[in-house]
Amino acid sequence: MVGAFQDAGVVVTGGGGGIGAALARRFAAEGARVVVNDLDGERAKRVADEVGGIAVPGDASAIVEDARDALGGSVDVYCANAGVAFEGGAADGPLDEMAWAASWDVNVMAHVRAAHALLPGWLERGSGRFVSTVSAAGLLTMIGAAPYAVTKHGALAFAEWLSLTYRHRGVKVHAICPQGVRTDMLAATGSAGDLVLQPTAIEPETVADALLKGIEEDRFLILPHPEVGAYHQARAGDPDRWLSGMNRIQQQWEANR
């Protein structure tokens, strides 16, 4: 797909490292003009300088206008990649309301706010592309991290809604759902991540390659770990059996903590 996004205006939130940085590099290699967003301005600038892009630091919920200005007035592809992950569940001491609120705000509402800002222009011109970095947790779940699992389900649901509502008006939507990816976020998942995600973890560049292939094939669901599709089918076909299997993993994790 060399040159497929030549001169396209691409925005990547959470682009200072990990999957976001890999997406920025991949789109730049395709000829895109890339805005790199991150809360950490230095990280955003470092990646932007590397790819010949523009750094727009700040909260991913509120950077569409600045990113549009930086790209000369038009955003063609918006990668809602910024995310947060918190451990914990309903019985792990007092519920951390701040963790739930932050997870909801970054993992779901930042996508909603971006779409709200982007859709009028995209619908008027009849084209636009929204890429949501969801996680396999949005299709399945994740032990030991209730806020992450729940809000990633929300992110997937919103991406699905965008696609079914606006695809006939030229808006393309893609949901990336990898399992473990070798990033700072994976390193912070602790023993749960070591058990469930580390054994099959892939590099961020593999995720970026999977997205570009999915775009070429015009697919909504991007599965850098293909086996996730089979897990998703098993979950839908026999929820009780799937939950029993996940509970065995939960028990294994508890026994080795």
Short mmCIF file of C-alpha atoms in Angstrom, two decimals:
data_model
loop_
_atom_site.label_atom_id
_atom_site.label_comp_id
_atom_site.label_asym_id
_atom_site.label_seq_id
_atom_site.Cartn_x
_atom_site.Cartn_y
_atom_site.Cartn_z
CA MET A 1 0.00 0.00 0.00
CA VAL A 2 2.96 2.34 -0.52
CA GLY A 3 1.56 5.81 -1.15
CA ALA A 4 -2.05 4.86 -0.39
CA PHE A 5 -2.31 7.77 2.05
CA GLN A 6 -0.17 10.23 0.12
CA ASP A 7 -0.80 13.73 1.51
CA ALA A 8 -3.65 12.48 3.73
CA GLY A 9 -4.03 14.28 7.06
CA VAL A 10 -3.70 11.70 9.84
CA VAL A 11 -4.04 12.24 13.58
CA VAL A 12 -2.74 9.69 16.11
CA THR A 13 -3.59 10.19 19.77
CA GLY A 14 -1.38 8.56 22.37
CA GLY A 15 1.30 8.66 19.68
CA GLY A 16 4.31 9.20 21.92
CA GLY A 17 5.11 5.49 22.11
CA GLY A 18 3.83 1.96 21.67
CA ILE A 19 1.05 1.33 19.17
CA GLY A 20 0.52 5.04 18.58
CA ALA A 21 4.11 5.65 17.55
CA ALA A 22 3.99 2.59 15.27
CA LEU A 23 0.82 3.92 13.62
CA ALA A 24 2.43 7.33 13.13
CA ARG A 25 5.48 5.75 11.48
CA ARG A 26 3.37 3.50 9.26
CA PHE A 27 1.09 6.27 7.99
CA ALA A 28 4.09 8.55 7.41
CA ALA A 29 5.69 5.77 5.36
CA GLU A 30 2.53 5.77 3.25
CA GLY A 31 3.01 9.45 2.49
CA ALA A 32 0.63 10.92 5.06
CA ARG A 33 1.01 14.19 6.92
CA VAL A 34 0.87 13.06 10.53
CA VAL A 35 -0.13 14.86 13.72
CA VAL A 36 1.24 13.11 16.80
CA ASN A 37 -0.68 13.74 19.99
CA ASP A 38 0.35 12.71 23.50
CA LEU A 39 -0.09 14.10 27.00
CA ASP A 40 3.71 14.07 27.19
CA GLY A 41 4.75 16.85 24.85
CA GLU A 42 8.37 15.71 24.65
CA ARG A 43 7.38 12.20 23.59
CA ALA A 44 4.98 13.58 21.01
CA LYS A 45 7.65 15.86 19.57
CA ARG A 46 10.22 13.09 19.43
CA VAL A 47 7.96 10.85 17.33
CA ALA A 48 6.73 13.77 15.22
CA ASP A 49 10.30 14.79 14.43
CA GLU A 50 11.15 11.20 13.52
CA VAL A 51 8.31 10.92 10.99
CA GLY A 52 8.39 14.47 9.69
CA GLY A 53 5.08 15.21 11.36
CA ILE A 54 3.64 17.78 13.74
CA ALA A 55 3.36 17.42 17.50
CA VAL A 56 0.09 18.52 19.09
CA PRO A 57 0.39 17.67 22.79
CA GLY A 58 -2.53 17.68 25.20
CA ASP A 59 -5.65 15.83 26.26
CA ALA A 60 -6.83 13.49 23.49
CA SER A 61 -10.41 14.56 24.20
CA ALA A 62 -9.85 18.09 22.98
CA ILE A 63 -7.26 18.21 20.21
CA VAL A 64 -9.33 17.87 17.04
CA GLU A 65 -9.44 21.59 16.29
CA ASP A 66 -5.71 22.11 16.91
CA ALA A 67 -4.89 19.01 14.86
CA ARG A 68 -7.12 20.18 12.01
CA ASP A 69 -5.40 23.56 12.01
CA ALA A 70 -1.97 21.90 12.02
CA LEU A 71 -2.98 19.88 8.95
CA GLY A 72 -4.22 22.90 7.04
CA GLY A 73 -7.91 22.49 7.74
CA SER A 74 -8.73 18.82 7.12
CA VAL A 75 -8.39 15.51 8.98
CA ASP A 76 -8.72 12.45 6.76
CA VAL A 77 -7.86 9.71 9.27
CA TYR A 78 -8.29 9.94 13.03
CA CYS A 79 -6.65 7.23 15.15
CA ALA A 80 -8.27 7.23 18.60
CA ASN A 81 -5.39 5.35 20.16
CA ALA A 82 -4.84 6.96 23.58
CA GLY A 83 -5.88 4.68 26.41
CA VAL A 84 -5.44 4.00 30.11
CA ALA A 85 -5.49 0.77 32.09
CA PHE A 86 -6.15 0.33 35.80
CA GLU A 87 -6.11 -2.88 37.80
CA GLY A 88 -8.82 -3.80 40.24
CA GLY A 89 -12.36 -5.11 40.46
CA ALA A 90 -15.57 -4.81 42.41
CA ALA A 91 -14.29 -6.59 45.55
CA ASP A 92 -10.71 -5.30 45.70
CA GLY A 93 -11.27 -2.88 48.54
CA PRO A 94 -13.15 0.39 48.00
CA LEU A 95 -14.01 1.09 44.39
CA ASP A 96 -11.61 3.62 42.99
CA GLU A 97 -14.04 6.09 41.44
CA MET A 98 -11.19 8.08 39.92
CA ALA A 99 -9.87 5.02 38.07
CA TRP A 100 -13.31 4.25 36.67
CA ALA A 101 -13.90 7.89 35.71
CA ALA A 102 -10.49 8.21 34.01
CA SER A 103 -11.02 4.92 32.15
CA TRP A 104 -14.43 6.02 30.92
CA ASP A 105 -13.16 9.46 29.92
CA VAL A 106 -10.08 8.33 27.97
CA ASN A 107 -11.15 4.93 26.63
CA VAL A 108 -14.66 5.91 25.57
CA MET A 109 -15.57 9.59 25.82
CA ALA A 110 -12.42 10.80 24.05
CA HIS A 111 -13.62 8.78 21.04
CA VAL A 112 -17.13 10.23 21.32
CA ARG A 113 -15.82 13.81 21.53
CA ALA A 114 -13.49 13.32 18.58
CA ALA A 115 -16.28 11.87 16.45
CA HIS A 116 -18.56 14.74 17.42
CA ALA A 117 -15.96 17.22 16.19
CA LEU A 118 -15.05 15.30 13.02
CA LEU A 119 -18.36 14.02 11.69
CA PRO A 120 -19.91 17.26 10.40
CA GLY A 121 -16.99 17.85 8.03
CA TRP A 122 -16.70 14.20 7.03
CA LEU A 123 -20.43 13.90 6.28
CA GLU A 124 -20.41 17.11 4.28
CA ARG A 125 -17.60 15.92 2.01
CA GLY A 126 -18.63 12.24 2.06
CA SER A 127 -15.42 10.73 3.40
CA GLY A 128 -13.44 10.17 6.58
CA ARG A 129 -11.80 7.34 8.48
CA PHE A 130 -12.03 6.68 12.25
CA VAL A 131 -9.64 4.12 13.75
CA SER A 132 -10.33 2.96 17.30
CA THR A 133 -7.62 1.13 19.23
CA VAL A 134 -9.86 -1.10 21.32
CA SER A 135 -8.02 -4.28 22.51
CA ALA A 136 -9.10 -7.89 22.57
CA ALA A 137 -10.48 -7.01 26.02
CA GLY A 138 -13.29 -5.22 24.18
CA LEU A 139 -14.30 -8.43 22.43
CA LEU A 140 -13.51 -10.76 25.32
CA THR A 141 -12.46 -9.42 28.75
CA MET A 142 -9.37 -9.11 30.94
CA ILE A 143 -8.85 -10.66 34.34
CA GLY A 144 -7.88 -8.34 37.17
CA ALA A 145 -8.79 -5.12 35.37
CA ALA A 146 -12.50 -4.38 35.49
CA PRO A 147 -12.33 -0.69 34.46
CA TYR A 148 -10.21 -1.57 31.43
CA ALA A 149 -12.35 -4.50 30.31
CA VAL A 150 -15.63 -2.64 30.73
CA THR A 151 -14.59 0.57 29.00
CA LYS A 152 -12.94 -1.29 26.11
CA HIS A 153 -16.29 -2.98 25.52
CA GLY A 154 -17.73 0.54 25.39
CA ALA A 155 -15.11 1.66 22.87
CA LEU A 156 -15.95 -1.26 20.61
CA ALA A 157 -19.68 -0.61 20.92
CA PHE A 158 -19.17 3.03 19.92
CA ALA A 159 -17.03 2.07 16.93
CA GLU A 160 -19.70 -0.40 15.81
CA TRP A 161 -22.36 2.27 16.15
CA LEU A 162 -20.34 4.75 14.10
CA SER A 163 -19.85 2.19 11.36
CA LEU A 164 -23.46 1.06 11.08
CA THR A 165 -24.74 4.64 11.22
CA TYR A 166 -22.44 6.39 8.76
CA ARG A 167 -20.82 3.83 6.44
CA HIS A 168 -23.30 4.60 3.63
CA ARG A 169 -22.26 8.25 3.90
CA GLY A 170 -18.57 7.59 3.30
CA VAL A 171 -17.26 7.22 6.85
CA LYS A 172 -15.00 4.20 7.32
CA VAL A 173 -14.48 2.79 10.83
CA HIS A 174 -11.93 0.25 12.03
CA ALA A 175 -11.58 -1.33 15.48
CA ILE A 176 -8.14 -2.72 16.34
CA CYS A 177 -8.37 -5.56 18.88
CA PRO A 178 -4.95 -7.03 19.71
CA GLN A 179 -4.10 -9.11 22.75
CA GLY A 180 -0.71 -8.41 24.31
CA VAL A 181 1.49 -5.83 22.61
CA ARG A 182 4.99 -5.07 23.84
CA THR A 183 4.37 -1.57 25.18
CA ASP A 184 4.67 0.30 28.46
CA MET A 185 1.01 -0.50 29.13
CA LEU A 186 1.67 -4.24 28.89
CA ALA A 187 4.65 -3.93 31.21
CA ALA A 188 2.36 -2.29 33.78
CA THR A 189 -0.25 -5.06 33.78
CA GLY A 190 1.66 -7.08 36.36
CA SER A 191 1.05 -10.75 37.04
CA ALA A 192 -2.27 -10.84 35.14
CA GLY A 193 -0.55 -9.60 32.00
CA ASP A 194 2.32 -12.02 32.55
CA LEU A 195 -0.14 -14.92 32.63
CA VAL A 196 -2.58 -13.96 29.88
CA LEU A 197 -0.82 -11.55 27.52
CA GLN A 198 2.95 -11.91 27.59
CA PRO A 199 3.17 -15.42 26.08
CA THR A 200 1.73 -14.28 22.74
CA ALA A 201 2.72 -10.59 22.84
CA ILE A 202 3.58 -8.95 19.52
CA GLU A 203 5.43 -5.79 18.54
CA PRO A 204 3.55 -2.51 17.95
CA GLU A 205 4.69 -2.54 14.32
CA THR A 206 2.76 -5.78 13.78
CA VAL A 207 -0.40 -3.98 14.92
CA ALA A 208 0.22 -1.13 12.49
CA ASP A 209 0.79 -3.59 9.64
CA ALA A 210 -2.47 -5.39 10.53
CA LEU A 211 -4.37 -2.11 10.42
CA LEU A 212 -3.07 -1.17 6.98
CA LYS A 213 -3.92 -4.64 5.68
CA GLY A 214 -7.40 -4.35 7.19
CA ILE A 215 -7.90 -0.96 5.58
CA GLU A 216 -6.84 -2.39 2.23
CA GLU A 217 -9.40 -5.18 2.66
CA ASP A 218 -12.05 -2.74 3.94
CA ARG A 219 -12.55 -4.63 7.23
CA PHE A 220 -14.10 -3.17 10.37
CA LEU A 221 -12.54 -5.61 12.83
CA ILE A 222 -8.74 -5.71 12.87
CA LEU A 223 -7.30 -8.75 14.67
CA PRO A 224 -3.49 -8.65 14.90
CA HIS A 225 -3.86 -11.90 16.88
CA PRO A 226 -6.08 -13.94 14.49
CA GLU A 227 -6.95 -16.45 17.21
CA VAL A 228 -9.02 -13.74 18.92
CA GLY A 229 -11.68 -14.28 16.25
CA ALA A 230 -12.10 -17.91 17.32
CA TYR A 231 -12.22 -16.92 20.99
CA HIS A 232 -14.91 -14.36 20.18
CA GLN A 233 -16.97 -16.97 18.33
CA ALA A 234 -16.61 -19.42 21.23
CA ARG A 235 -17.72 -16.73 23.67
CA ALA A 236 -20.81 -15.92 21.60
CA GLY A 237 -21.67 -19.56 20.87
CA ASP A 238 -21.50 -20.85 24.45
CA PRO A 239 -21.14 -18.05 27.02
CA ASP A 240 -21.28 -20.35 30.04
CA ARG A 241 -18.52 -22.60 28.76
CA TRP A 242 -16.41 -19.58 27.90
CA LEU A 243 -16.95 -18.00 31.31
CA SER A 244 -16.02 -21.28 33.02
CA GLY A 245 -12.78 -21.34 31.04
CA MET A 246 -12.00 -17.74 31.96
CA ASN A 247 -12.78 -18.49 35.59
CA ARG A 248 -10.18 -21.28 35.54
CA ILE A 249 -7.63 -18.72 34.33
CA GLN A 250 -8.77 -16.40 37.13
CA GLN A 251 -8.23 -19.18 39.68
CA GLN A 252 -4.79 -19.92 38.25
CA TRP A 253 -3.88 -16.25 38.56
CA GLU A 254 -5.13 -16.06 42.15
CA ALA A 255 -3.18 -19.18 43.11
CA ASN A 256 0.09 -17.70 41.87
CA ARG A 257 -0.24 -14.09 43.02
#
